[in-house]
CSV table of C-alpha atoms in Angstrom, one decimal:
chain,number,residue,atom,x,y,z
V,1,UNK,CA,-273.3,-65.8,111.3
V,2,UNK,CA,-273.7,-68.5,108.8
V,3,UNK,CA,-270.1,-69.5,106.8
V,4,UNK,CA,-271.7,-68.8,103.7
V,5,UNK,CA,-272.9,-65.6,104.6
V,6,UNK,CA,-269.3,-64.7,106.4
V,7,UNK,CA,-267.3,-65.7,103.2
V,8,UNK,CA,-269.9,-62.6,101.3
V,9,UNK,CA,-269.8,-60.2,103.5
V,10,UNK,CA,-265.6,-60.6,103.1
V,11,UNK,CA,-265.6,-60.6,100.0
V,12,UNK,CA,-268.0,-57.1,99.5
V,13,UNK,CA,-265.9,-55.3,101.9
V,14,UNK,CA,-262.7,-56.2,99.8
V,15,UNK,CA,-263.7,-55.2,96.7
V,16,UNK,CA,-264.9,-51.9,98.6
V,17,UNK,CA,-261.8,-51.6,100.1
V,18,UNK,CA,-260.2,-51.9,96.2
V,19,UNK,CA,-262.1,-49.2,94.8
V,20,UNK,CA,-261.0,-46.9,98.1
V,21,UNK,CA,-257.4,-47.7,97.7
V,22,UNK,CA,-257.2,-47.2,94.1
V,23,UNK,CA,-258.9,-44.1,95.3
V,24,UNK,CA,-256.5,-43.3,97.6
V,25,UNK,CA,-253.3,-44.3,95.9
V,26,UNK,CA,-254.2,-41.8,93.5
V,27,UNK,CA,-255.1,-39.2,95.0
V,28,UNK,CA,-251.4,-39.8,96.7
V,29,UNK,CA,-249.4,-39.9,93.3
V,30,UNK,CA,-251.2,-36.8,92.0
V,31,UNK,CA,-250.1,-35.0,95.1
V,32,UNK,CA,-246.5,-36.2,94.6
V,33,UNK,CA,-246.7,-35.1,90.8
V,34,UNK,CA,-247.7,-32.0,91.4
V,35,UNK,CA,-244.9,-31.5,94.0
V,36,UNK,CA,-242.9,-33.0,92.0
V,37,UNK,CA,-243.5,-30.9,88.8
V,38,UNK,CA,-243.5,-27.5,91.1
V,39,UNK,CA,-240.0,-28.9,92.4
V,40,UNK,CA,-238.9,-29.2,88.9
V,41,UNK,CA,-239.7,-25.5,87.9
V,42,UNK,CA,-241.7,-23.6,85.3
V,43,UNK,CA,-239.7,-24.8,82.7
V,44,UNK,CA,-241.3,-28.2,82.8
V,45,UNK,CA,-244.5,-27.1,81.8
V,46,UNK,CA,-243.9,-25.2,78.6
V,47,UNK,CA,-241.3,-26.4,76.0
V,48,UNK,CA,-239.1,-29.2,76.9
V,49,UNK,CA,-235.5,-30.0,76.4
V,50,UNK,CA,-234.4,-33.8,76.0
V,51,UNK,CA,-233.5,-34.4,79.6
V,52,UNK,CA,-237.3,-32.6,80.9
V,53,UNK,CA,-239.4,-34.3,78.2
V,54,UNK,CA,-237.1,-37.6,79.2
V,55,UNK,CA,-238.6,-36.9,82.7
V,56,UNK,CA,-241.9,-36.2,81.9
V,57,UNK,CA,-242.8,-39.1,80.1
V,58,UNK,CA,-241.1,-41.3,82.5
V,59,UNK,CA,-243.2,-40.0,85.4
V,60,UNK,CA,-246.3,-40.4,84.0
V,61,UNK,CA,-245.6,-43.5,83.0
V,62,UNK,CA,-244.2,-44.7,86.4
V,63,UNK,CA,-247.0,-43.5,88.1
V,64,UNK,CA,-249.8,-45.3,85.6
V,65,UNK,CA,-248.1,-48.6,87.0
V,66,UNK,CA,-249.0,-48.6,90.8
V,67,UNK,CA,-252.5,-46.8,89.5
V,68,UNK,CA,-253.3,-49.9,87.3
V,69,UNK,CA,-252.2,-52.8,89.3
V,70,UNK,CA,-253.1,-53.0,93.2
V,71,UNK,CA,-250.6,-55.5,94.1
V,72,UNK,CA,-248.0,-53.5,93.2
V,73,UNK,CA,-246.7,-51.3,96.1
V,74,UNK,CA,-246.9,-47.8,95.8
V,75,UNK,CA,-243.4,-46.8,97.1
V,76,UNK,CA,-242.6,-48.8,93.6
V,77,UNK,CA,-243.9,-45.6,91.6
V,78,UNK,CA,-243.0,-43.3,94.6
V,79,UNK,CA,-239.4,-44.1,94.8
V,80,UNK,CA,-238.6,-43.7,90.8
V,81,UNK,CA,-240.7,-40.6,90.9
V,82,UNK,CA,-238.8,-39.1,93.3
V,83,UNK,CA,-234.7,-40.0,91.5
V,84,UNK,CA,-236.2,-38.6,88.6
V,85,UNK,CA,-236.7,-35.5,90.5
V,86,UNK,CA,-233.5,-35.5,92.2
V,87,UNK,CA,-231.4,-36.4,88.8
V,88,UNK,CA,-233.5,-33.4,87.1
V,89,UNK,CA,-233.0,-30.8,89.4
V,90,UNK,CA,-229.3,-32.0,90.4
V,91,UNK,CA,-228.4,-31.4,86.8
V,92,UNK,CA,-230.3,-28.2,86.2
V,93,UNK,CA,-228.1,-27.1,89.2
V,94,UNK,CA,-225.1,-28.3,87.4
V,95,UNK,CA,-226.5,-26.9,84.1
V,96,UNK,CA,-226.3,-23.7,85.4
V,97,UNK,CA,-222.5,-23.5,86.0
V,98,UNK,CA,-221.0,-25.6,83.5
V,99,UNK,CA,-221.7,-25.0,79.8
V,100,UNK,CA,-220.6,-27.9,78.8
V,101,UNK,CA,-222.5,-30.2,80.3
V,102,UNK,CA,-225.4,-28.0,79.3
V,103,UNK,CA,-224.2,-28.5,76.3
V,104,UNK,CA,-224.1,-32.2,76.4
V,105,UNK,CA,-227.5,-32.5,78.2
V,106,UNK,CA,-229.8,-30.1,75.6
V,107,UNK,CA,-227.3,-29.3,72.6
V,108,UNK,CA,-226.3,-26.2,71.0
V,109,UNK,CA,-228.9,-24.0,68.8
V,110,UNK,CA,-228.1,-24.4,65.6
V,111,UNK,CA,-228.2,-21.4,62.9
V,112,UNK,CA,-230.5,-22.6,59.9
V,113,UNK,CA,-230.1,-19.4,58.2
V,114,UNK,CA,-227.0,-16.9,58.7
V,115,UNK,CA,-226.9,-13.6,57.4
V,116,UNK,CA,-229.8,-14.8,54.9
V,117,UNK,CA,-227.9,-17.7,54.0
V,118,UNK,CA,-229.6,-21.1,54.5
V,119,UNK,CA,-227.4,-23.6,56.0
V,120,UNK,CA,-227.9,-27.0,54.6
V,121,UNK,CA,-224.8,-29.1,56.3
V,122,UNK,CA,-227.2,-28.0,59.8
V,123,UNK,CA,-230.6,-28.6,58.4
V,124,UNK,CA,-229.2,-32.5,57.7
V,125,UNK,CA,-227.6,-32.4,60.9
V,126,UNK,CA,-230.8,-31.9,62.9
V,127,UNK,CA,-232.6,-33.2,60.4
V,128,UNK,CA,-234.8,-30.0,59.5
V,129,UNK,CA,-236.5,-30.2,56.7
V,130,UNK,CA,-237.4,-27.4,54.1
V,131,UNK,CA,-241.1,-27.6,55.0
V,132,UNK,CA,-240.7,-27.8,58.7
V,133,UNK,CA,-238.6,-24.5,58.0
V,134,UNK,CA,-241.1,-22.8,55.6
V,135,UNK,CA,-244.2,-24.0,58.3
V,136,UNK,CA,-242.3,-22.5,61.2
V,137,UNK,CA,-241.9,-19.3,59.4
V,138,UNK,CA,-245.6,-18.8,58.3
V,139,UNK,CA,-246.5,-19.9,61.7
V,140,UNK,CA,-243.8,-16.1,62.5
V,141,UNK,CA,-246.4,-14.6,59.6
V,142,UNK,CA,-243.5,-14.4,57.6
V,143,UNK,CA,-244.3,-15.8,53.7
V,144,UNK,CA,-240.4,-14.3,52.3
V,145,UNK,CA,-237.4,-16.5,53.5
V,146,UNK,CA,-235.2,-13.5,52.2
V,147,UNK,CA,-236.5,-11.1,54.2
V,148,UNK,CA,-234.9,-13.2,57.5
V,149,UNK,CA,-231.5,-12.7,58.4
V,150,UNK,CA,-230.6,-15.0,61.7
V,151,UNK,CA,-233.0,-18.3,62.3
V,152,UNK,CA,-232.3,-20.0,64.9
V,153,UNK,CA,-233.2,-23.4,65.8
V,154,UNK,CA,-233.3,-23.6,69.7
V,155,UNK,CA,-232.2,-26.7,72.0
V,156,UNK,CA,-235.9,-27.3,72.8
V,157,UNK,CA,-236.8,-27.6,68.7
V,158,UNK,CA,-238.4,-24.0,68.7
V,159,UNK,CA,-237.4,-21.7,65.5
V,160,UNK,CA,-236.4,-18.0,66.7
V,161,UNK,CA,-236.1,-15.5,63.7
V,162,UNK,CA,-234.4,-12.5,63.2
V,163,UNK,CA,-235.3,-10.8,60.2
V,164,UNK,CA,-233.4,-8.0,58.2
V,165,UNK,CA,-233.9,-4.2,59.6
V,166,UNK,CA,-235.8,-2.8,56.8
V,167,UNK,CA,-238.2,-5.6,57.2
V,168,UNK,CA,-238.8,-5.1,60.6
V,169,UNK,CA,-241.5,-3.4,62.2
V,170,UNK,CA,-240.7,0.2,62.7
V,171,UNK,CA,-240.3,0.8,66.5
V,172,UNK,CA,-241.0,4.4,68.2
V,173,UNK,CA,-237.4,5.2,68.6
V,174,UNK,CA,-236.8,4.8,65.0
V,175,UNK,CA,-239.4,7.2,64.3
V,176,UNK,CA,-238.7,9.4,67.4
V,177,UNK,CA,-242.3,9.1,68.9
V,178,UNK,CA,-242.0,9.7,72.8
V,179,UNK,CA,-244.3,7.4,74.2
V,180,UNK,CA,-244.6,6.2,77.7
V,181,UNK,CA,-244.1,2.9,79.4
V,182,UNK,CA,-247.1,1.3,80.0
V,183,UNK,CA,-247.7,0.0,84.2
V,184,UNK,CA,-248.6,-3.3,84.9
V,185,UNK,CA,-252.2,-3.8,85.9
V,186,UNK,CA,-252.7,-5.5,88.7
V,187,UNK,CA,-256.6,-6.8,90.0
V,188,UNK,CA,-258.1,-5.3,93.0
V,189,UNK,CA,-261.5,-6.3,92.6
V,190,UNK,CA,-262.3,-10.4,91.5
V,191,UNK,CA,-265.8,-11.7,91.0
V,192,UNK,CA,-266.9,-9.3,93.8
V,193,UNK,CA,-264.0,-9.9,96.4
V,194,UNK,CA,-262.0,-7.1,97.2
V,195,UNK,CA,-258.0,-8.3,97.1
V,196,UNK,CA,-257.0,-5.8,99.9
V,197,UNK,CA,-253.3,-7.2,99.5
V,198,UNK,CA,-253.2,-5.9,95.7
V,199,UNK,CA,-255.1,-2.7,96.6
V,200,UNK,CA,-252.3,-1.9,99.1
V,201,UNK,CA,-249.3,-2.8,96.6
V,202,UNK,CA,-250.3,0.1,94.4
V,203,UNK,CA,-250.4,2.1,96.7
V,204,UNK,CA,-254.6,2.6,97.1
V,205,UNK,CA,-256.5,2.6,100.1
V,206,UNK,CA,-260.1,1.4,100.4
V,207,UNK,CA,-261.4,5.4,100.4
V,208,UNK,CA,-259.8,5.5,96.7
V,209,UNK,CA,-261.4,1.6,95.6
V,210,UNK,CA,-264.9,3.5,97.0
V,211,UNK,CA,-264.8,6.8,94.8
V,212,UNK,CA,-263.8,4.4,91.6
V,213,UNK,CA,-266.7,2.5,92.6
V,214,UNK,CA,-269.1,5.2,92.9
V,215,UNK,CA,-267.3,6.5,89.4
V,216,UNK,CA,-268.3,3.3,87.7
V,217,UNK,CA,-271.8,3.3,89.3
V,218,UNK,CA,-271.5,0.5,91.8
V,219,UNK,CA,-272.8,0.8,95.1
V,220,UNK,CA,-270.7,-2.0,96.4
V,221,UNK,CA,-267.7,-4.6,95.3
V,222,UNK,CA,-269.9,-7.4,94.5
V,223,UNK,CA,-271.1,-5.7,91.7
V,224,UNK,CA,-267.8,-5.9,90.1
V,225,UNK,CA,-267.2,-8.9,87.4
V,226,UNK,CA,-263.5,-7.3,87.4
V,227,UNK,CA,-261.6,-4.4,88.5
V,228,UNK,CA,-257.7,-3.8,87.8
V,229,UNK,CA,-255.8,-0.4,88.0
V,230,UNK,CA,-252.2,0.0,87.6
V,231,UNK,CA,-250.0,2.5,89.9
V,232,UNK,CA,-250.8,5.7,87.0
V,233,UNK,CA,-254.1,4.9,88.3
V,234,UNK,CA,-255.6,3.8,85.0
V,235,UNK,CA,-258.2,1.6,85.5
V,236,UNK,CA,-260.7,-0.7,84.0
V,237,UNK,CA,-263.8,-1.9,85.0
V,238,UNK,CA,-266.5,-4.5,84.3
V,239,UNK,CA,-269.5,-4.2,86.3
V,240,UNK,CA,-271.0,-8.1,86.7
V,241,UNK,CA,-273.7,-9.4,84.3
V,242,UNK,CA,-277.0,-10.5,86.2
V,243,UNK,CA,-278.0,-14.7,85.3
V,244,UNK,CA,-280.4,-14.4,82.7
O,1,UNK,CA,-230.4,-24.1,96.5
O,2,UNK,CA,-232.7,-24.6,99.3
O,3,UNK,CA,-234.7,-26.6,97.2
O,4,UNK,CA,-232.0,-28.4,95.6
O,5,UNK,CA,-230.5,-29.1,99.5
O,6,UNK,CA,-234.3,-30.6,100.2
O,7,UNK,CA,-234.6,-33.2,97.3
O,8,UNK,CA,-230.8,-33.9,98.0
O,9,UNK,CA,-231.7,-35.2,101.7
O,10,UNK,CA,-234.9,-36.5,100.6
O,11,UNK,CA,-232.9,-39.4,98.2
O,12,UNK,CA,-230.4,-39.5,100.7
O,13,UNK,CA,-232.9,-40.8,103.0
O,14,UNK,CA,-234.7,-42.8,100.7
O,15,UNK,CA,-231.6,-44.6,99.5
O,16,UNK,CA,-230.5,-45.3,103.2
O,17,UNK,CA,-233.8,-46.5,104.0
O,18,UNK,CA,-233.8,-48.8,100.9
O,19,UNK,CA,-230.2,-49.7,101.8
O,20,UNK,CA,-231.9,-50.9,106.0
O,21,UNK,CA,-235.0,-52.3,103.8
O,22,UNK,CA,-232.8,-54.8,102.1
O,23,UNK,CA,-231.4,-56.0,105.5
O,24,UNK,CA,-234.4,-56.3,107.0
O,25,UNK,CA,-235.9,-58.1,104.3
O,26,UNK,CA,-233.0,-60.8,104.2
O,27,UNK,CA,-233.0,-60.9,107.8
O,28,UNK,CA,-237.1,-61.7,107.6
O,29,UNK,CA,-236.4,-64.8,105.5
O,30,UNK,CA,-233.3,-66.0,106.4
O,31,UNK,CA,-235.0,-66.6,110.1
O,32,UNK,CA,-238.5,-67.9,108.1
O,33,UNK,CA,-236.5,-70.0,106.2
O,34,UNK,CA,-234.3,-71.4,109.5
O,35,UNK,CA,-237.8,-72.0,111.1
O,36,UNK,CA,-239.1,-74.0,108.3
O,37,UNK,CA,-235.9,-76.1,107.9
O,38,UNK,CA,-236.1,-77.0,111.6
O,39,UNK,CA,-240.0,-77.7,111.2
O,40,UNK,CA,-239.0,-80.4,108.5
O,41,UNK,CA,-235.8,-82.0,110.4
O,42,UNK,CA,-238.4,-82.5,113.8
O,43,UNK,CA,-241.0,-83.9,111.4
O,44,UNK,CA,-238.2,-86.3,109.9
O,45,UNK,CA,-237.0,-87.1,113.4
O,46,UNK,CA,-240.6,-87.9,114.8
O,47,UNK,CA,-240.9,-84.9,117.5
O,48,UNK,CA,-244.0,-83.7,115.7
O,49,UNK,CA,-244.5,-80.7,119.0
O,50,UNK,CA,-241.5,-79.3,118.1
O,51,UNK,CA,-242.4,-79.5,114.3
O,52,UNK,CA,-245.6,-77.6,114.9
O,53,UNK,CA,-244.0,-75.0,117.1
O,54,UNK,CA,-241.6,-74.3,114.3
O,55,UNK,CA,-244.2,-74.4,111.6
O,56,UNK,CA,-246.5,-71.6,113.8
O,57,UNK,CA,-243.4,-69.6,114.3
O,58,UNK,CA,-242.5,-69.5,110.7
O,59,UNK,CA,-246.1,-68.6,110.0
O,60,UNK,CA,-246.5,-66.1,112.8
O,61,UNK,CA,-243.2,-64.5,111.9
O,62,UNK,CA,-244.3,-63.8,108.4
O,63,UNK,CA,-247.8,-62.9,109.1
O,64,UNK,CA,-246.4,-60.4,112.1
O,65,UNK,CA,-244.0,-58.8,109.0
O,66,UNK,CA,-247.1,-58.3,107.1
O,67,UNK,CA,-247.8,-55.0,107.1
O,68,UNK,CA,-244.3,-53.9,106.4
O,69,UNK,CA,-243.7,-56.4,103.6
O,70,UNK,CA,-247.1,-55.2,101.8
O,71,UNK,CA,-245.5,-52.1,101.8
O,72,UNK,CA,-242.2,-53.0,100.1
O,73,UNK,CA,-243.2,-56.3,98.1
O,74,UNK,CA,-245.5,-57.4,95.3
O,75,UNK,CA,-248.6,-58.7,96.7
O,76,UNK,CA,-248.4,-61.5,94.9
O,77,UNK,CA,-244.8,-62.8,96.0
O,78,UNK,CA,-246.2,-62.4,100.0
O,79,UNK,CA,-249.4,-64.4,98.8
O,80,UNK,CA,-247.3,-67.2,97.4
O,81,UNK,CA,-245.2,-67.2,100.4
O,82,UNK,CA,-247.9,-67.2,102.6
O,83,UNK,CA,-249.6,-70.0,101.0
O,84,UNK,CA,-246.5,-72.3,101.3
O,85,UNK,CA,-246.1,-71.4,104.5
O,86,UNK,CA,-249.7,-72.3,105.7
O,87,UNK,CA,-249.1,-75.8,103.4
O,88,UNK,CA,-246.1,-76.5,105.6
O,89,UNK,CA,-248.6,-76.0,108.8
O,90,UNK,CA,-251.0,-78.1,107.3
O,91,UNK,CA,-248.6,-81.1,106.7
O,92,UNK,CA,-247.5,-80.6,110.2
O,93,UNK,CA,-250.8,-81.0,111.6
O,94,UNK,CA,-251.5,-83.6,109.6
O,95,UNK,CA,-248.2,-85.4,110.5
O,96,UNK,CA,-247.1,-85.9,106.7
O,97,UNK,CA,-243.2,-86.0,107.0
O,98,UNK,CA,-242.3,-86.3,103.3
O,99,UNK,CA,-244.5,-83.4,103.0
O,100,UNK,CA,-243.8,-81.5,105.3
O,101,UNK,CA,-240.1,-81.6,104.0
O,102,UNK,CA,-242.0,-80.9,100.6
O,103,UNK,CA,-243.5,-77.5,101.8
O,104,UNK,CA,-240.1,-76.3,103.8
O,105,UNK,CA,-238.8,-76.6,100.7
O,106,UNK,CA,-241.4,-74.7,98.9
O,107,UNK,CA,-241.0,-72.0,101.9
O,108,UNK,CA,-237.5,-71.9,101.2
O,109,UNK,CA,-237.6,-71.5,97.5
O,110,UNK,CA,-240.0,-68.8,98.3
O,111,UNK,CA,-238.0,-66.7,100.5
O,112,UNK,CA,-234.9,-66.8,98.7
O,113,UNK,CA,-236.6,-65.5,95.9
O,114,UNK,CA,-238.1,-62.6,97.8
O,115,UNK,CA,-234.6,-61.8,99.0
O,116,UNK,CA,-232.6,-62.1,96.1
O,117,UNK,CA,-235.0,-59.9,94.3
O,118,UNK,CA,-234.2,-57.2,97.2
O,119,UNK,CA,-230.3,-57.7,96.7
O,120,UNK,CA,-228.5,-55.2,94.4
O,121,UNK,CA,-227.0,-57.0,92.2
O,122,UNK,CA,-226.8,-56.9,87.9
O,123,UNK,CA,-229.2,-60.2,88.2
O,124,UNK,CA,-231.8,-57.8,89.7
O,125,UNK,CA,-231.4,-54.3,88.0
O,126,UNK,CA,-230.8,-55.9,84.6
């Protein structure tokens, strides 16, 4: 093969072989942030405290490094990824048996209004401003700051309010209505597959999943969009839509 | 706690390794280095066989590490080094002593820097 035409077939396959890596690499550091994130809990995904939204904006930043630049080695995002997981879920462990350091670590909720009173010397010390506090309550659909009587601003900057009896919701036990406890409804039919596993946790056998079936007008589960029941045997049905 | 246990061992394991990593990295180009320094002393001294044995060894020795130090090091430290190393072959095979003594000292300047970036020391964490 000609020099010339060795040097361009190099260089193709190399920037080939670039695109793969890159490719590659992240396909590699998604896996290890999705472990990593599952390692770290639930609580990771919703609201944050300090030390889990310190965390999360590390990771993603530490793993948009090796992702941009190929000549930096991947254990160089791998290796930071992983202490960050092992500081957050060492001290989550801690958390859970000393107070304190929870303490330290996410704070103390603070009470912005006590027994209807609002409390300025903690609104300045978290810095919580009378409009944040009026837009957090009409987010809670509640227009009347006397009508709350605890508000409570939580370690990961959520407001929690407690308003006074008489402007509370009437539940059935204050009016003495018997009602009964609703079961959970689990699905045994999905898009036309039959979750045996579900069907069997209630407590149903296929015979039963047949005569609702035939109840409903199906001739068979693939007919079913969705089909849940709970262990009462309530159950709801929606037979599936044909493409127009 | 299992789970705590698993990401526990998992650091552990990473750290040792980083801990071995560092050895083997100053072990790589402390013996690069030696081989490079010995290259330029022959050259200086006129046994130009030995000098090219040296130089290949150094080069060999570095290209043999390669697929361990692309896993560890910046790409474009092991180009840098690599390029000085093949400059110190070059000058070998070319019988240049002044520089030949001129690349060793490139190689050496090099490789140091590579393993003083591995050390833990405040230098490299600050």
């Amino acid at each position: 093969m000609p020099r010339a035409a060795t040097i361009s077939s190099i260089t193709e396959r190399k920037g080939c072989h670039t695109v793969a890596i890159s490719i590659i690499r992240t396909l590699i550091l998604y896996l290890a942030i999705i472990v990593s994130m599952r390692v770290m809990g639930k609580r990771q995904l919703g609201e944050l405290e300090p030390a889990e939204l310190v965390v999360a904006v590390l990771i993603s930043e530490l793993a948009a490094n090796p992702l941009q630049d190929l000549g930096t080695p991947l254990l160089y995002g791998l290796a930071p990824v992983l202490t960050l997981v092992f500081c957050e879920t060492m001290v989550s462990a801690v958390m859970l048996k000393n107070v304190r350091l929870r303490a330290f670590i996410c704070g103390k909720p603070s009470f912005i209004v006590l027994e209807g009173r609002l409390m300025q010397d903690e609104m300045r010390k978290n810095r919580y401003s009378l409009d944040e506090l009026s837009e957090q309550l009409r987010k809670r659909g509640i227009l009347d700051i006397s009508t709350v009587k605890f508000a409570i601003l939580e370690t990961d900057g959520t407001l929690s309010t407690i308003p006074y009896s008489g402007d509370s919701p009437a539940t059935p036990n204050q009016m003495q209505l018997q009602v009964c406890d609703a079961d959970y409804p689990i699905t045994v039919v999905s898009d036309g597959r039959v979750l045996l596993e579900n069907l069997r946790a209630l407590g149903f056998d296929e015979a039963w999943l047949k005569r609702q079936l035939r109840g409903h007008k199906a001739k068979s589960p693939k007919e079913v969009f969705i089909m849940s029941a709970d262990k009462s045997g309530r159950v709801y049905f929606a037979a599936k839509e044909t493409a127009q | 706690m299992k789970k705590e246990i698993t990401v526990a061992a998992l650091f552990v394991a990473m750290f040792v390794l980083a801990v071995v990593n560092i050895g083997s990295v100053s072990r790589l180009t402390v013996g690069v280095t030696r081989l490079a320094d010995t290259c330029a002393v022959n050259a200086e001294s006129g046994d130009w066989d030995a000098a090219k044995t040296n130089a290949l060894r150094a080069y060999e020795k570095w290209r043999d590490a390669e697929s361990y130090t692309r896993l560890i090091l910046r790409h474009s430290e092991l180009e840098d080094a690599g390029d000085a190393l093949a400059e110190l072959l070059g000058a070998t095979l070319n019988r240049e002593a002044g520089a030949v003594r001129g690349a060793a000292l490139m190689v050496e300047a090099h490789m140091s820097n590579i393993a003083h970036i591995e050390q833990i020391h405040p230098g490299s964490i600050f």
